[in-house]
Each structure stands twice: as C-alpha cells, then as structure tokens.
Coordinates of C-alpha atoms in Angstrom, one line a residue:
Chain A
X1 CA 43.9 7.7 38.0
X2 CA 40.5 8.8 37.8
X3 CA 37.7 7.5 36.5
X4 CA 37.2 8.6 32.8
X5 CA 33.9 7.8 31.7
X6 CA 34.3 4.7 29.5
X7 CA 31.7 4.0 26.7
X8 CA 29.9 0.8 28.0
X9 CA 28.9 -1.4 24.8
X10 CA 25.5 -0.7 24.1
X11 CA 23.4 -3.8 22.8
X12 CA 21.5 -3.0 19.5
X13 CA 18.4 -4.7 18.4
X14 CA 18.5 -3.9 14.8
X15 CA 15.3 -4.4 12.9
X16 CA 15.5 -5.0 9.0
X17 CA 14.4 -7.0 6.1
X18 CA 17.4 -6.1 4.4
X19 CA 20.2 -8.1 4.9
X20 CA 22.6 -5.8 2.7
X21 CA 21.5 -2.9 4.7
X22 CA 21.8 -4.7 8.0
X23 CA 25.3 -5.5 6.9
X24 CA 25.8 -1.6 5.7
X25 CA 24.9 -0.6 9.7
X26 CA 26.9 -3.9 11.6
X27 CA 30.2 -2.2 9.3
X28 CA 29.8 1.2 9.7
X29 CA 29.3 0.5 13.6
X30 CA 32.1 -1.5 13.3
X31 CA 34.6 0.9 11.1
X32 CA 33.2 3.6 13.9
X33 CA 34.5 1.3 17.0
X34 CA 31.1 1.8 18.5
X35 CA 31.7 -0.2 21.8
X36 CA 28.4 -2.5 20.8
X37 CA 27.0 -5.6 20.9
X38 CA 23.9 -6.0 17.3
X39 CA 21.7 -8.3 17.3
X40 CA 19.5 -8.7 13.9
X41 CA 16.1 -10.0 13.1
X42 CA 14.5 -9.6 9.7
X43 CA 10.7 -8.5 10.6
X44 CA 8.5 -6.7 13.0
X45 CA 6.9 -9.9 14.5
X46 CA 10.7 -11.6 15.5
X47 CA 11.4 -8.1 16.6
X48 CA 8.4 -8.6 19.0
X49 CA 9.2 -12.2 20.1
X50 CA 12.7 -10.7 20.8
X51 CA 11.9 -8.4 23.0
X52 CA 9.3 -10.3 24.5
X53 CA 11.5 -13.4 25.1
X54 CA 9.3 -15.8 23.3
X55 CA 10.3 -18.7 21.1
X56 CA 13.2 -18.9 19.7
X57 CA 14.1 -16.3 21.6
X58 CA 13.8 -17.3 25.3
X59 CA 17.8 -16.4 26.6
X60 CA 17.4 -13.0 24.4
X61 CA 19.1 -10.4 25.8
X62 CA 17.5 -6.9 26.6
X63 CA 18.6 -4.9 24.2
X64 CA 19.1 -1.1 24.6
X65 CA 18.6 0.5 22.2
X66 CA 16.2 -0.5 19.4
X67 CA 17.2 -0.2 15.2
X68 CA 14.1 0.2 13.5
X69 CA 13.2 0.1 9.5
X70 CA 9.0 0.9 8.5
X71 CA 8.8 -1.4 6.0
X72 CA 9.0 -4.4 7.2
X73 CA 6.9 -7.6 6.0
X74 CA 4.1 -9.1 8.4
X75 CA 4.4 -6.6 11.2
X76 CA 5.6 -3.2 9.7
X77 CA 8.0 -1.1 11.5
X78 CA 4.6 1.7 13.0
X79 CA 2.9 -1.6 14.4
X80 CA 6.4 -2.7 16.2
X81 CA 6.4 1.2 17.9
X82 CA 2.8 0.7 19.1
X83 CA 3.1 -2.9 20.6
X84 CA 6.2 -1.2 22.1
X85 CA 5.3 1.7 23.4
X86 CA 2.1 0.2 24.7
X87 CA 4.2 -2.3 26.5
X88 CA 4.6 -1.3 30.3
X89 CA 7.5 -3.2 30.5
X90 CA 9.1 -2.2 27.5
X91 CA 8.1 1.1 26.7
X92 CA 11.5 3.0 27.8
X93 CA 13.5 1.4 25.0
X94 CA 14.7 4.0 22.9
X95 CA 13.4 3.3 19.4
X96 CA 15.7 4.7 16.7
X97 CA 13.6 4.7 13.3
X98 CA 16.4 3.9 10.1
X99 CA 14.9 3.9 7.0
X100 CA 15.0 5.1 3.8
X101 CA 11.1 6.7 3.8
X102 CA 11.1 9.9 3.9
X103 CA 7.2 10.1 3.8
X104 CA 6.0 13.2 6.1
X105 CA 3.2 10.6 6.8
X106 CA 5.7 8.2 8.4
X107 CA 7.1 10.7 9.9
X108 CA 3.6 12.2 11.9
X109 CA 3.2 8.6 12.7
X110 CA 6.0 7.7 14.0
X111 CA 6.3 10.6 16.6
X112 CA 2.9 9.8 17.3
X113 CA 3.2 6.3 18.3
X114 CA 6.0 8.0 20.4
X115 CA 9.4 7.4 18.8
X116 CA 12.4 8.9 20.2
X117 CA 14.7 9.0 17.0
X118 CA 13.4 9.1 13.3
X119 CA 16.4 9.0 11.1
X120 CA 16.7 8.7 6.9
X121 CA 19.4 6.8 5.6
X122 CA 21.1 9.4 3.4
X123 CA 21.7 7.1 -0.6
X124 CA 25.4 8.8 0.2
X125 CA 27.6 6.6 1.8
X126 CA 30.2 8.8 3.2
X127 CA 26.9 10.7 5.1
X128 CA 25.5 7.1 5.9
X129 CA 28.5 6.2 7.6
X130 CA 28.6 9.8 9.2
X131 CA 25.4 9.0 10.3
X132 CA 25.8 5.9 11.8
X133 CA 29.0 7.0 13.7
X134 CA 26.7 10.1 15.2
X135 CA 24.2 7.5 16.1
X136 CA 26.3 5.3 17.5
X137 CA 28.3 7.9 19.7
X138 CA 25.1 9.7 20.5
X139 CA 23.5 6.8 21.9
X140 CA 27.1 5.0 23.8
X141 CA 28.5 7.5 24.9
X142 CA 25.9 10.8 25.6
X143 CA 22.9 9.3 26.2
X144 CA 22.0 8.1 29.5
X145 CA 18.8 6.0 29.9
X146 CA 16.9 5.0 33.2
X147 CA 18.9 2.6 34.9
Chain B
X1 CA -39.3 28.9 -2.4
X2 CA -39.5 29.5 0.9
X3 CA -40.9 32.2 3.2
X4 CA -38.6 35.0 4.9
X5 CA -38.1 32.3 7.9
X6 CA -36.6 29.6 5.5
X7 CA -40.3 27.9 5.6
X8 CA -41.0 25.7 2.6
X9 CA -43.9 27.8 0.6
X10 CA -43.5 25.8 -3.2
X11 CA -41.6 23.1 -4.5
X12 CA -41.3 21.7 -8.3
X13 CA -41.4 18.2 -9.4
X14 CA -38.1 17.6 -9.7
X15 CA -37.2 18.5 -5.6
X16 CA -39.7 16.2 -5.1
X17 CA -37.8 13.4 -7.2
X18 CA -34.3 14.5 -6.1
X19 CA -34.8 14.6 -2.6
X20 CA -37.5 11.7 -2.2
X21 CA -40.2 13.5 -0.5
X22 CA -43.8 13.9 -1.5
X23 CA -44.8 17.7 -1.8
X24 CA -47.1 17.6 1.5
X25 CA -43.9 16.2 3.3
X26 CA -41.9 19.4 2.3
X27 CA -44.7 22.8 2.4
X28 CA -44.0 24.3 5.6
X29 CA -40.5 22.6 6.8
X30 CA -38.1 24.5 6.5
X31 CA -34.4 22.7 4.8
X32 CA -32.9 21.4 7.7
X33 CA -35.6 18.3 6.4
X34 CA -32.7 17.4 4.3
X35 CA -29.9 18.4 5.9
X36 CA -27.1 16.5 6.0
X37 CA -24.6 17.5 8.6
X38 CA -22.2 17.7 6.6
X39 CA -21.5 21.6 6.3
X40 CA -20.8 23.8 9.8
X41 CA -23.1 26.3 11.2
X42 CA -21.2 29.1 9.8
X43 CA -21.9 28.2 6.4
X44 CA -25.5 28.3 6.6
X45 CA -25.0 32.1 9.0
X46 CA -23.0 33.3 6.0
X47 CA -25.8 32.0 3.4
X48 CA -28.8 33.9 5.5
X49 CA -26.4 36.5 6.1
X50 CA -26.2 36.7 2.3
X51 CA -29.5 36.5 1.8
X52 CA -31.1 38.8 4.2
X53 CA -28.8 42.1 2.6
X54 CA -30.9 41.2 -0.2
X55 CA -28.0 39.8 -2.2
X56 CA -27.9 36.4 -4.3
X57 CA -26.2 33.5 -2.6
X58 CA -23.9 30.6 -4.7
X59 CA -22.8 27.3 -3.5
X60 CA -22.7 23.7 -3.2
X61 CA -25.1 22.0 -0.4
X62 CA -25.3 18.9 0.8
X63 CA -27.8 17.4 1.3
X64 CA -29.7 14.7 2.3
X65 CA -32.1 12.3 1.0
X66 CA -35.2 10.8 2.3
X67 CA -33.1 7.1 1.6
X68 CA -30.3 8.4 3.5
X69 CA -28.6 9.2 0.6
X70 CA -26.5 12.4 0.0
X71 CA -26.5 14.6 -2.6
X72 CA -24.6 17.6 -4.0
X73 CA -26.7 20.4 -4.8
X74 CA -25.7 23.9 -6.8
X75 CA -27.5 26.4 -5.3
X76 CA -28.2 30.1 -6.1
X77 CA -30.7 31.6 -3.4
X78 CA -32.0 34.4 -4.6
X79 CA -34.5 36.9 -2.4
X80 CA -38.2 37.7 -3.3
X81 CA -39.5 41.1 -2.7
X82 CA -42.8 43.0 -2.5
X83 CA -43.6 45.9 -3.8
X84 CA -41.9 48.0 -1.0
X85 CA -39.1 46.7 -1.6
X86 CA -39.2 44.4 1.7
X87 CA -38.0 40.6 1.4
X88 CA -40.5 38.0 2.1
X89 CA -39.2 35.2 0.9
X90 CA -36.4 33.4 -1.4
X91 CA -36.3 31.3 -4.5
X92 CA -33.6 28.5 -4.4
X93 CA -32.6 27.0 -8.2
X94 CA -31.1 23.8 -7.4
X95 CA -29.0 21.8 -10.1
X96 CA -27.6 18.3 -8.7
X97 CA -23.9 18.0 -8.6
X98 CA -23.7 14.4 -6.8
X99 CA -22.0 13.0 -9.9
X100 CA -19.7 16.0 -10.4
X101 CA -18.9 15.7 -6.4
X102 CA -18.6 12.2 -6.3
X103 CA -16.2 11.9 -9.3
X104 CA -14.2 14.9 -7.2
X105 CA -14.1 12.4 -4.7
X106 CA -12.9 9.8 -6.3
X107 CA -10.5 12.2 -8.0
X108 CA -9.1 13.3 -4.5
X109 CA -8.7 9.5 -3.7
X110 CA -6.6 8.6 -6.4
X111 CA -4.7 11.2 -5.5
X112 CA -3.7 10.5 -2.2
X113 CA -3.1 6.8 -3.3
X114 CA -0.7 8.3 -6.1
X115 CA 1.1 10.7 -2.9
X116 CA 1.5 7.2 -1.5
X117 CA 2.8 5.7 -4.6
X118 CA 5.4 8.2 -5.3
X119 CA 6.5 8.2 -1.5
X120 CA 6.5 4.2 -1.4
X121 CA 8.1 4.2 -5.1
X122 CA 11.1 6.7 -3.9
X123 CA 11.4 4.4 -0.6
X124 CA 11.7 1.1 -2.7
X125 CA 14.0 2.5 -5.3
X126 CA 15.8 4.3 -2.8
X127 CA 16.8 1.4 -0.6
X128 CA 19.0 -1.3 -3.4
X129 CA 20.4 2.4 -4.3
X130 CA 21.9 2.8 -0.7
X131 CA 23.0 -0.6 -1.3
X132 CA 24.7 0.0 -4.4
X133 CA 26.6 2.9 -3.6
X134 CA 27.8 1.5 0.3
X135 CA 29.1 -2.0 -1.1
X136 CA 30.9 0.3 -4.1
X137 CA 33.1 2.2 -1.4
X138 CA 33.9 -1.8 -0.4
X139 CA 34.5 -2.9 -3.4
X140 CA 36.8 -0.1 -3.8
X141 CA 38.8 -1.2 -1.2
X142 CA 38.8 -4.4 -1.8
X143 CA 40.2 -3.7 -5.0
X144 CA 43.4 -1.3 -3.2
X145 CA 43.8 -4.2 -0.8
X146 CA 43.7 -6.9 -3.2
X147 CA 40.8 -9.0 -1.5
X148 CA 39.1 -10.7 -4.6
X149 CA 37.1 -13.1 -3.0
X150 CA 35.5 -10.2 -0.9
X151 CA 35.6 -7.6 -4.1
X152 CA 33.3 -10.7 -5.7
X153 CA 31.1 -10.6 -3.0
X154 CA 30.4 -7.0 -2.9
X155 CA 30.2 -6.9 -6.7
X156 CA 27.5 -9.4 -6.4
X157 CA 25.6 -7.2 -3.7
X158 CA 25.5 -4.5 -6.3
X159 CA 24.1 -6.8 -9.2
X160 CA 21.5 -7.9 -6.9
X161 CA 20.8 -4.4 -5.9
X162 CA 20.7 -3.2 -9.6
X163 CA 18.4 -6.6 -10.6
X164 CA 15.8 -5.7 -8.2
X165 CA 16.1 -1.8 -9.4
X166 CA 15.2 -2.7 -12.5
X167 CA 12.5 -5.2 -11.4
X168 CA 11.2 -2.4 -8.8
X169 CA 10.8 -0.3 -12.0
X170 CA 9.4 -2.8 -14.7
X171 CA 6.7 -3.7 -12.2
X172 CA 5.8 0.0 -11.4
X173 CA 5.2 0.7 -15.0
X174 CA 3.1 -2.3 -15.2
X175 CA 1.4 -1.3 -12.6
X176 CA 0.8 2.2 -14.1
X177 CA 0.0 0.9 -17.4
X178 CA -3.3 -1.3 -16.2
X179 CA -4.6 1.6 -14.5
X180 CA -3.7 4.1 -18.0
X181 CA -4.4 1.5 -21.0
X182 CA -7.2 0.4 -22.3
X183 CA -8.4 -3.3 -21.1
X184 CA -9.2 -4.9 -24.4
X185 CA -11.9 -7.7 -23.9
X186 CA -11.9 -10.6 -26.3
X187 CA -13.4 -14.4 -25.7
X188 CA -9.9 -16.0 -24.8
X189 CA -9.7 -19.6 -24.8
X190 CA -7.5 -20.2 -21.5
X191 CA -5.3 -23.7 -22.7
X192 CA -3.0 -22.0 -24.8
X193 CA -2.7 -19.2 -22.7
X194 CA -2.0 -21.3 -19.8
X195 CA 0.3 -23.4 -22.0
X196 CA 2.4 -20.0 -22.9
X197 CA 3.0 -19.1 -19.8
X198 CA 4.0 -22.6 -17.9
X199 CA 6.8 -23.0 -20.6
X200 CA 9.1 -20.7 -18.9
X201 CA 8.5 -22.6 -15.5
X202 CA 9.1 -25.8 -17.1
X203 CA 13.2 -26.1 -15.8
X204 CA 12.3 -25.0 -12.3
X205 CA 8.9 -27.3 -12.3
X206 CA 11.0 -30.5 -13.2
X207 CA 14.3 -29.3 -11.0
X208 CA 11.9 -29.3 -8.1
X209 CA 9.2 -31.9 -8.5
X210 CA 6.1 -29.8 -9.2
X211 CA 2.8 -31.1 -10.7
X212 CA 0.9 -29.0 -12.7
X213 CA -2.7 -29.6 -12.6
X214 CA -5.3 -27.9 -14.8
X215 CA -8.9 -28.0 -14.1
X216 CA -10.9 -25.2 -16.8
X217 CA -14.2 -26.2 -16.4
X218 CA -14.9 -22.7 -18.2
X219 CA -12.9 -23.3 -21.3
X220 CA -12.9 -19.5 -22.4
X221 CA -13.1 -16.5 -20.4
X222 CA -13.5 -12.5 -22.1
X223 CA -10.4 -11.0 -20.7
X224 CA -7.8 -8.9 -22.4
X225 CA -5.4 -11.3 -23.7
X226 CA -1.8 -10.3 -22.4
X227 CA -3.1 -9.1 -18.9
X228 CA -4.5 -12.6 -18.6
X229 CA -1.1 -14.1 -19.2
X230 CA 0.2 -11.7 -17.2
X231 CA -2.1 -12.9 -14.1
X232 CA -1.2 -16.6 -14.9
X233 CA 2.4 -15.9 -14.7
X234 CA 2.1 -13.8 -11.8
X235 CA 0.2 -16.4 -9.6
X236 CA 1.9 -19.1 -10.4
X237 CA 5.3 -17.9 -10.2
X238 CA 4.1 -16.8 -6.5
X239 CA 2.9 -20.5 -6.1
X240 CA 6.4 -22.2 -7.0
X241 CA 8.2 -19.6 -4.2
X242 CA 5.7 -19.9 -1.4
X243 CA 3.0 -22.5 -2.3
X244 CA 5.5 -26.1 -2.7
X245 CA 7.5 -26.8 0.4
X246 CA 5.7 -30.1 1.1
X247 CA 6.0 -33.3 -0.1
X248 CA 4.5 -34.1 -4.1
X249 CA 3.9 -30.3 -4.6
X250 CA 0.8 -30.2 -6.9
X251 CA -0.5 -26.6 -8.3
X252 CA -4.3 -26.2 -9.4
X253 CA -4.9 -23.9 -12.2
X254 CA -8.8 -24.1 -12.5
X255 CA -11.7 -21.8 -14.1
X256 CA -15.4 -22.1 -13.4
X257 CA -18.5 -20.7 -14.8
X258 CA -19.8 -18.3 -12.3
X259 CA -23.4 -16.3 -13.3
X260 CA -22.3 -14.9 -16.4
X261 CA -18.4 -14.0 -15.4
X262 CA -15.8 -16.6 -14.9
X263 CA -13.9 -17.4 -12.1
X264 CA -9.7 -17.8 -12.7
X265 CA -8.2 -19.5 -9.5
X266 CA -4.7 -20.9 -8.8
X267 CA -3.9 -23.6 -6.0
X268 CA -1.0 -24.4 -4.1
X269 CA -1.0 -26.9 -1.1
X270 CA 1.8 -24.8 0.8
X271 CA 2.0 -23.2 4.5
X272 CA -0.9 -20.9 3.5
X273 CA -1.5 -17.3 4.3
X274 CA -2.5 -15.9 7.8
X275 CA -6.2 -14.3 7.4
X276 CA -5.0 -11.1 8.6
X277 CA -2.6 -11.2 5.6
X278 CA -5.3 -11.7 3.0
X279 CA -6.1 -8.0 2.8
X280 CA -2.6 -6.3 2.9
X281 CA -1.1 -9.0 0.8
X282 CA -2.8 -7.3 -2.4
X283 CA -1.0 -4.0 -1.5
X284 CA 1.4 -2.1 -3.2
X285 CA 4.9 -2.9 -1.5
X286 CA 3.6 -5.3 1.2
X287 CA 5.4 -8.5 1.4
X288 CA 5.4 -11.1 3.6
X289 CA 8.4 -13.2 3.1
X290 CA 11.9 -11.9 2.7
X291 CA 13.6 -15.1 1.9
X292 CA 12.4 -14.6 -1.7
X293 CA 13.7 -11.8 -4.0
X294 CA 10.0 -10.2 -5.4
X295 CA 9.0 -6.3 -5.7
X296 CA 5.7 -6.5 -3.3
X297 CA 4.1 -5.2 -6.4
X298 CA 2.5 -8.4 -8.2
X299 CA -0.6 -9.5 -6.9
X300 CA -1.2 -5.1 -6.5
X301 CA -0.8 -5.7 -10.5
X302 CA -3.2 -8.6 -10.2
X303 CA -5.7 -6.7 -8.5
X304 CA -5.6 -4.0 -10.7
X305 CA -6.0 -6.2 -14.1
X306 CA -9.0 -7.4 -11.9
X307 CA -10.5 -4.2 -11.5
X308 CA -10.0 -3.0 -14.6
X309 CA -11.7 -6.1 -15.8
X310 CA -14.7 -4.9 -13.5
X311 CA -14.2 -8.1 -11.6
X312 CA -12.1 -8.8 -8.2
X313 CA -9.7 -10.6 -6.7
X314 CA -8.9 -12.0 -3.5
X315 CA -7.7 -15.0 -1.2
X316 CA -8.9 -18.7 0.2
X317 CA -6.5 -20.1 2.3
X318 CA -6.3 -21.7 6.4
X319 CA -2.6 -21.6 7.3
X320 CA -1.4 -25.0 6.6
X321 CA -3.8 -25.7 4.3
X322 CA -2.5 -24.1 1.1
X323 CA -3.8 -20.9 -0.5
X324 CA -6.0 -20.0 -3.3
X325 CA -5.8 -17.0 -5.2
X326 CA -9.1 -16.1 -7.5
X327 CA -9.8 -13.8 -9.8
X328 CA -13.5 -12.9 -11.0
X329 CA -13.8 -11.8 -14.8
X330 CA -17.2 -11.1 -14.6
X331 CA -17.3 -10.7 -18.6
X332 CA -18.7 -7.4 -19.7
X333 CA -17.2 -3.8 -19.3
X334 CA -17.0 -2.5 -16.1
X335 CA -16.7 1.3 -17.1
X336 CA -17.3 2.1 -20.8
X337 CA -14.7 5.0 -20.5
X338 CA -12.1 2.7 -19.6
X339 CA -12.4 -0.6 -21.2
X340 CA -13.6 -1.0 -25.1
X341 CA -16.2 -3.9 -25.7
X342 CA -14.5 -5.9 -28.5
X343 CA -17.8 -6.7 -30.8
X344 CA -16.2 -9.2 -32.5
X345 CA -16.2 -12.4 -30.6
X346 CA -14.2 -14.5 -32.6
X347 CA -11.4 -16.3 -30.3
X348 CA -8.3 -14.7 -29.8
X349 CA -5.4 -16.6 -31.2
X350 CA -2.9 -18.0 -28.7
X351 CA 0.5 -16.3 -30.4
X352 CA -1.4 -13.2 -29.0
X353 CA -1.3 -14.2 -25.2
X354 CA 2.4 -15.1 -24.8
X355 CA 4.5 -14.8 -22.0
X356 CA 4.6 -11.2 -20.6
X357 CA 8.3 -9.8 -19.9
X358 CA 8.6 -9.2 -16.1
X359 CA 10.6 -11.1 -14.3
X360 CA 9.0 -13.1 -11.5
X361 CA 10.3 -16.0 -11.7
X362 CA 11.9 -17.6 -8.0
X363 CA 15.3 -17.5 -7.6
X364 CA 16.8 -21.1 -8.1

C-alpha cells in the first residue's frame, strides 16, 4: 500500500478572551474532523508565557500554528505579533489573526508586524464554520512549515 | 512689503505683535525669519512663481513665532510695480487663521477618534452577534435531538450574548451623550448623591462583606448632577468586581478641597492596577480582566464626564496595594460653548441625582 499522505494533528494555540467564541472554533474544528490538538488561553500576556514556557506553563507544548484575536485585555492581539515576530526563536509560527475587526487599520498593522493569515469571522454561522473547516484543512493538510 | 528679492522693506504694528519681533529685527530679512518648516519647498516655488508673472498669490502659511510658537496666516501677496510697469517689490496682507486652523485641527482629531469609534463599536457589537447566531444553529439541534440540558446551555449563551448587546449599546450612547449634551453645573451636596447610588449595591455589599467608608471633606462639589451619580456608580461598581478580594474589603469614597475645584476619589484595597495599565485603562474598549462581564466603556464615560467638567481623571495605585480612581471638578466652565454656568447656586436637591440606568453592576 503506499503511503497516502495522512493529515498529522496540528496543535493550535488559540488566543481569545471569549470563551463562547473559543467554544464556536474548538466545535467547528471538531464538526470539521480537523486532525488537531487546541489549546486555549484568554489574553495576550498567557499567550506569551505559553509560548515562552514560563509559569504555569513550563511542560507547554509548541504549538504550530497560532489562533489569534486583536482585542485582547492586557496585551492586545498587535503586541502578541510583535513580541512574536521579534522572537528569534519563535518567529516561524504561523500567526493566523481571527477576529471580528474589520478595521483597515488592523489590517495595515497586522501585515506589518508580519502576520501570515488575517482572517474576519463572518456574524454567519454556516460561513464561520466554512471558514474554519478551510482554515483547518489549509493549515493540516496543505501547508507545510519548516521542519 | 518686501523688495523684488523677498527682503523685508515695511512692516505694520500688528506683524510686529503677531510674530513677536521688534521692527529693526524684521527690515531687511527676508520671511524665512519666521518660517516654520512646516510647508515643502514647492509651495514657496509656486508662490514666487505666482508672484513674479505679476499675478496675486492666496494661501494659508505657517509660520513661526519668535516664542516658537506657530501660527496660521491668510495670505494674499500681491506685486508692486513702477511706473514701467516692472515689479520691485510685493505687499503681503496677512490675517491670522491660528484659531480657525487649530479648531480644524482639533476637528480632524475627533474625527479620526470617531473612525475608531465606529470601527471599535462594529467590532464590539459584532462579536456577542457571532455568538448569538453560532449557539442558535446549536440550539437548533439540540432541540431535533432532544438534548435539553445542552438546548439550556446554549440558550443561556444567547441571553448572555444579547445582555452584553444591549449593555455594549446603552453605554455607547452614554458615551455619546457626555460628549453632545450640555454639562449642567449646579453646587451639589455629595451625601445624598452618594447615598442614591450605594442603595442599589446594598444586596451585593452585605452578601459579600464590603464596608463602605465615606470621607467628604468637601461637602459639595459644582458638577452636573446625574453625571455625578453616574461617576459614583461607575467607580464603585468597578471597586466591588476588581477592588475586594482580600480579607475585610473596605471602599473609600472621599472628596477634598483642592484650589478652588474639588477632588472626587474612590478607594479600594484590592490587587491594584499595573502602571502601564493606568493610561489605557481609560480607553474606549480596553479591559483588563475578562472574568467579569463589563463593556470596556465605563471609566472612557468617566473620563469624558471629567472633561466635560473641564477637570481630569486618572489613577493612584502600586499593584497590591489597592487602586484609587480620582476625578478633578475643578468648579467653573471649562468651554463656555459646551457647558452652561448655572447662576443660581442654590443646592441641588437629591431626588435629582438618583441612580442612573446602566447596568454595571458585577455579576453575583
């Protein structure tokens, strides 16, 4: 038999104050039978001590793929890209922006703190789900990082 | 007036006042004295390019004063001729705009701040909407399936969703309305005030231990009566969800005379507030703490009733020390198109300062 390529579960770090919306995402991935491992924190500065493996987060895993709203309270969403991006260790995580801001201003910000994804949640749920199952796929299954 | 090379030849009075130099100071310089910077070298090429065809040149410079100052000048540059018909010279009638452009300014400020509203309002109304209608398509199902315990659940999603809608939306129009309507001063004693909002906080107060402690060294303060009440509430209501997980929570509410103004603070003795907080805490849609249902809109509302009061408001607090939240009513107008002087002094009653409407209050 050959080898089909298999989608290997992808681990997302989803970043969200909402815990309704973070919810919305964990079932539509779900519902979707993205092969993935989610991992949740609330605000910018857990996001940080996630990735950065400090307290309470020592045994963390890396994740691969990073889930990002803006607004965000204490560290917003454009501060988490920067730290990021400025990161040498962690600046090849993909960063996925999902919010519901649609501000060009975000927007130009966002690319230029050098995010690879900016995506709006549509209010529709049949195209929010859409969305997250082309997310999902795009990322498992088509996208292929540094290894 | 200048000579054909832009040289200062004869000045009136009023340059001299305008532009802070003596007359010596300004025969025989040419402008770039007060020049500012501000415009690009094309602007002045087009103006002698104007000029030297002999035709009359309009516009707004901007210059600078001998304080550093700047100033907006209308200009029309007309050229002097002899009796050949050859230019030697130009006469410049200057009117000062610096009011007119600073008002623009500030006109092109709010602006921008109201882009950033309407972006931030669309995001935070936006967000329990994609809520609402995701946990409907599960309720739905739940329903076909029969799950009631789940259908509750998601039903409950939707009301919290709707609450915070509507909360989202009362506050904005509050927010709004401090910036539109009028801020109607009158000498306010603070007691009653005080003592018509902390009835509504009274259940939660007992059901969790809080003391209430009230310190008005100042006992009356000019202040428009419900935006007062509507700080109170605010501030306090934020003390009871952040300020009281410790042990015997007390809450200050204390005024002091300060110059002629008064000085409104509220105390709690909780975790405190991060300095690089203090700023962006007073920001429309910034919150720190998601563990507590709010809008991110209040203490933007309380700065703005402080504004429009001509006073300010701001932060003490040391992480783990408690925080402090002060407003300054520094007692007399602050704009005379915005706020109306109330000539009669006579104090306000307290039926008039009762319990504003929006919902702040922590969830139990």
């Amino acid at each position: 038999m050959s080898h089909q390529q298999e989608p290997r579960p992808v681990r997302f770090l989803l970043v969200e104050d909402d815990q309704d919306h973070a919810e919305l995402v964990r079932l539509a991935l779900a519902e979707n039978r993205i092969a993935n491992e989610l991992d949740h924190v609330t605000d910018g500065e857990l996001a940080l001590r996630y990735l950065r493996n400090q307290p309470p987060f020592q045994s963390a895993p890396r994740p691969d793929i990073l889930l990002l709203d803006l607004k965000l309270p204490r560290v917003d969403g454009h501060e988490v890209i920067r730290e990021v991006k400025h990161d040498a260790d962690l600046k090849r995580l993909p960063i996925v922006v999902l919010t519901t801001s649609d501000a060009e201003s975000d927007r130009v910000n966002a690319y230029n703190e050098h995010v690879n994804s900016y995506l709006v949640k549509p209010v529709d749920f049949e195209r929010f789900h859409e969305m997250i199952r082309t997310l999902g796929l795009y990322w498992t299954v088509w996208n292929q990082p540094p290894r | 007036m200048t000579d054909r090379q832009g040289r200062i030849t004869y000045v009136n009075d009023r340059f001299c006042a305008v532009s802070g130099y003596s007359r010596h100071q300004l025969i025989g310089k040419t402008h770039r004295l007060v020049n500012s910077g501000t415009h690009p070298r094309e602007f002045f090429a087009d103006l002698w390019q104007t000029v030297l065809a002999g035709k009359i040149w309009k516009g707004t410079i901007c210059n600078r004063d001998r304080a550093g100052n700047l100033l907006w000048l209308a200009t029309t540059i007309a050229p002097l001729r002899d009796t050949s018909g050859a230019i030697v010279g130009f006469i410049s009638v200057r009117h000062d705009d610096t009011e007119l452009e600073r008002a623009q300014q500030r006109l092109r400020s709010k602006n921008a701040e109201l882009e950033e509203l309407v972006y931030t309002v669309s995001h935070d109304l936006k967000n329990p909407l994609v809520t609402i209608t995701g946990y409907i398509t599960y309720l739905d199902r739940c329903i076909t399936s029969g799950d009631i315990p789940q259908a509750r659940a998601h039903a409950d999603r939707i009301r919290r969703a709707s609450v915070r809608m509507r909360q989202t939306i009362d506050d904005i129009l509050r927010l709004c309305r401090v910036g539109i309507a009028r801020t109607t001063l009158a000498e306010i004693d603070i007691d009653p005030v005080y003592r018509g909002v902390i009835e509504q906080f009274i259940p939660t107060l007992t059901a969790r231990g809080i003391r209430m402690r009230t310190a008005f060294a100042a006992p009356s303060l000019r202040a428009d009566p419900e935006q007062l009440a509507h700080v109170l509430q605010n501030l306090i209501g934020n003390a009871i969800a952040y300020g009281c997980g410790v042990d015997e929570p007390t809450i200050t509410v204390g005024t002091e005379r300060r110059g002629i103004g008064v000085c409104l603070s509220v105390a709690d003795q909780g975790a405190g507030i991060d300095p690089r907080f203090h700023e962006r805490i007073f920001r429309a849609f910034t919150r720190l703490h998601t563990d507590v249902e709010g809008t991110g809109l209040g203490l933007a509302i309380v700065r703005r009733i402080a504004e429009a009061h001509g006073g300010s408001a701001w932060i003490d607090s040391t992480p783990g020390q408690g925080a402090c939240f002060n407003l300054m009513f520094p007692g007399l107008p602050p704009d005379p198109h915005q706020t109306e002087p109330t000539p009669d002094l006579s104090r306000t009653p307290a039926r008039d300062a009762g319990p504003a409407t929006l919902a702040l209050e922590p969830r139990p």
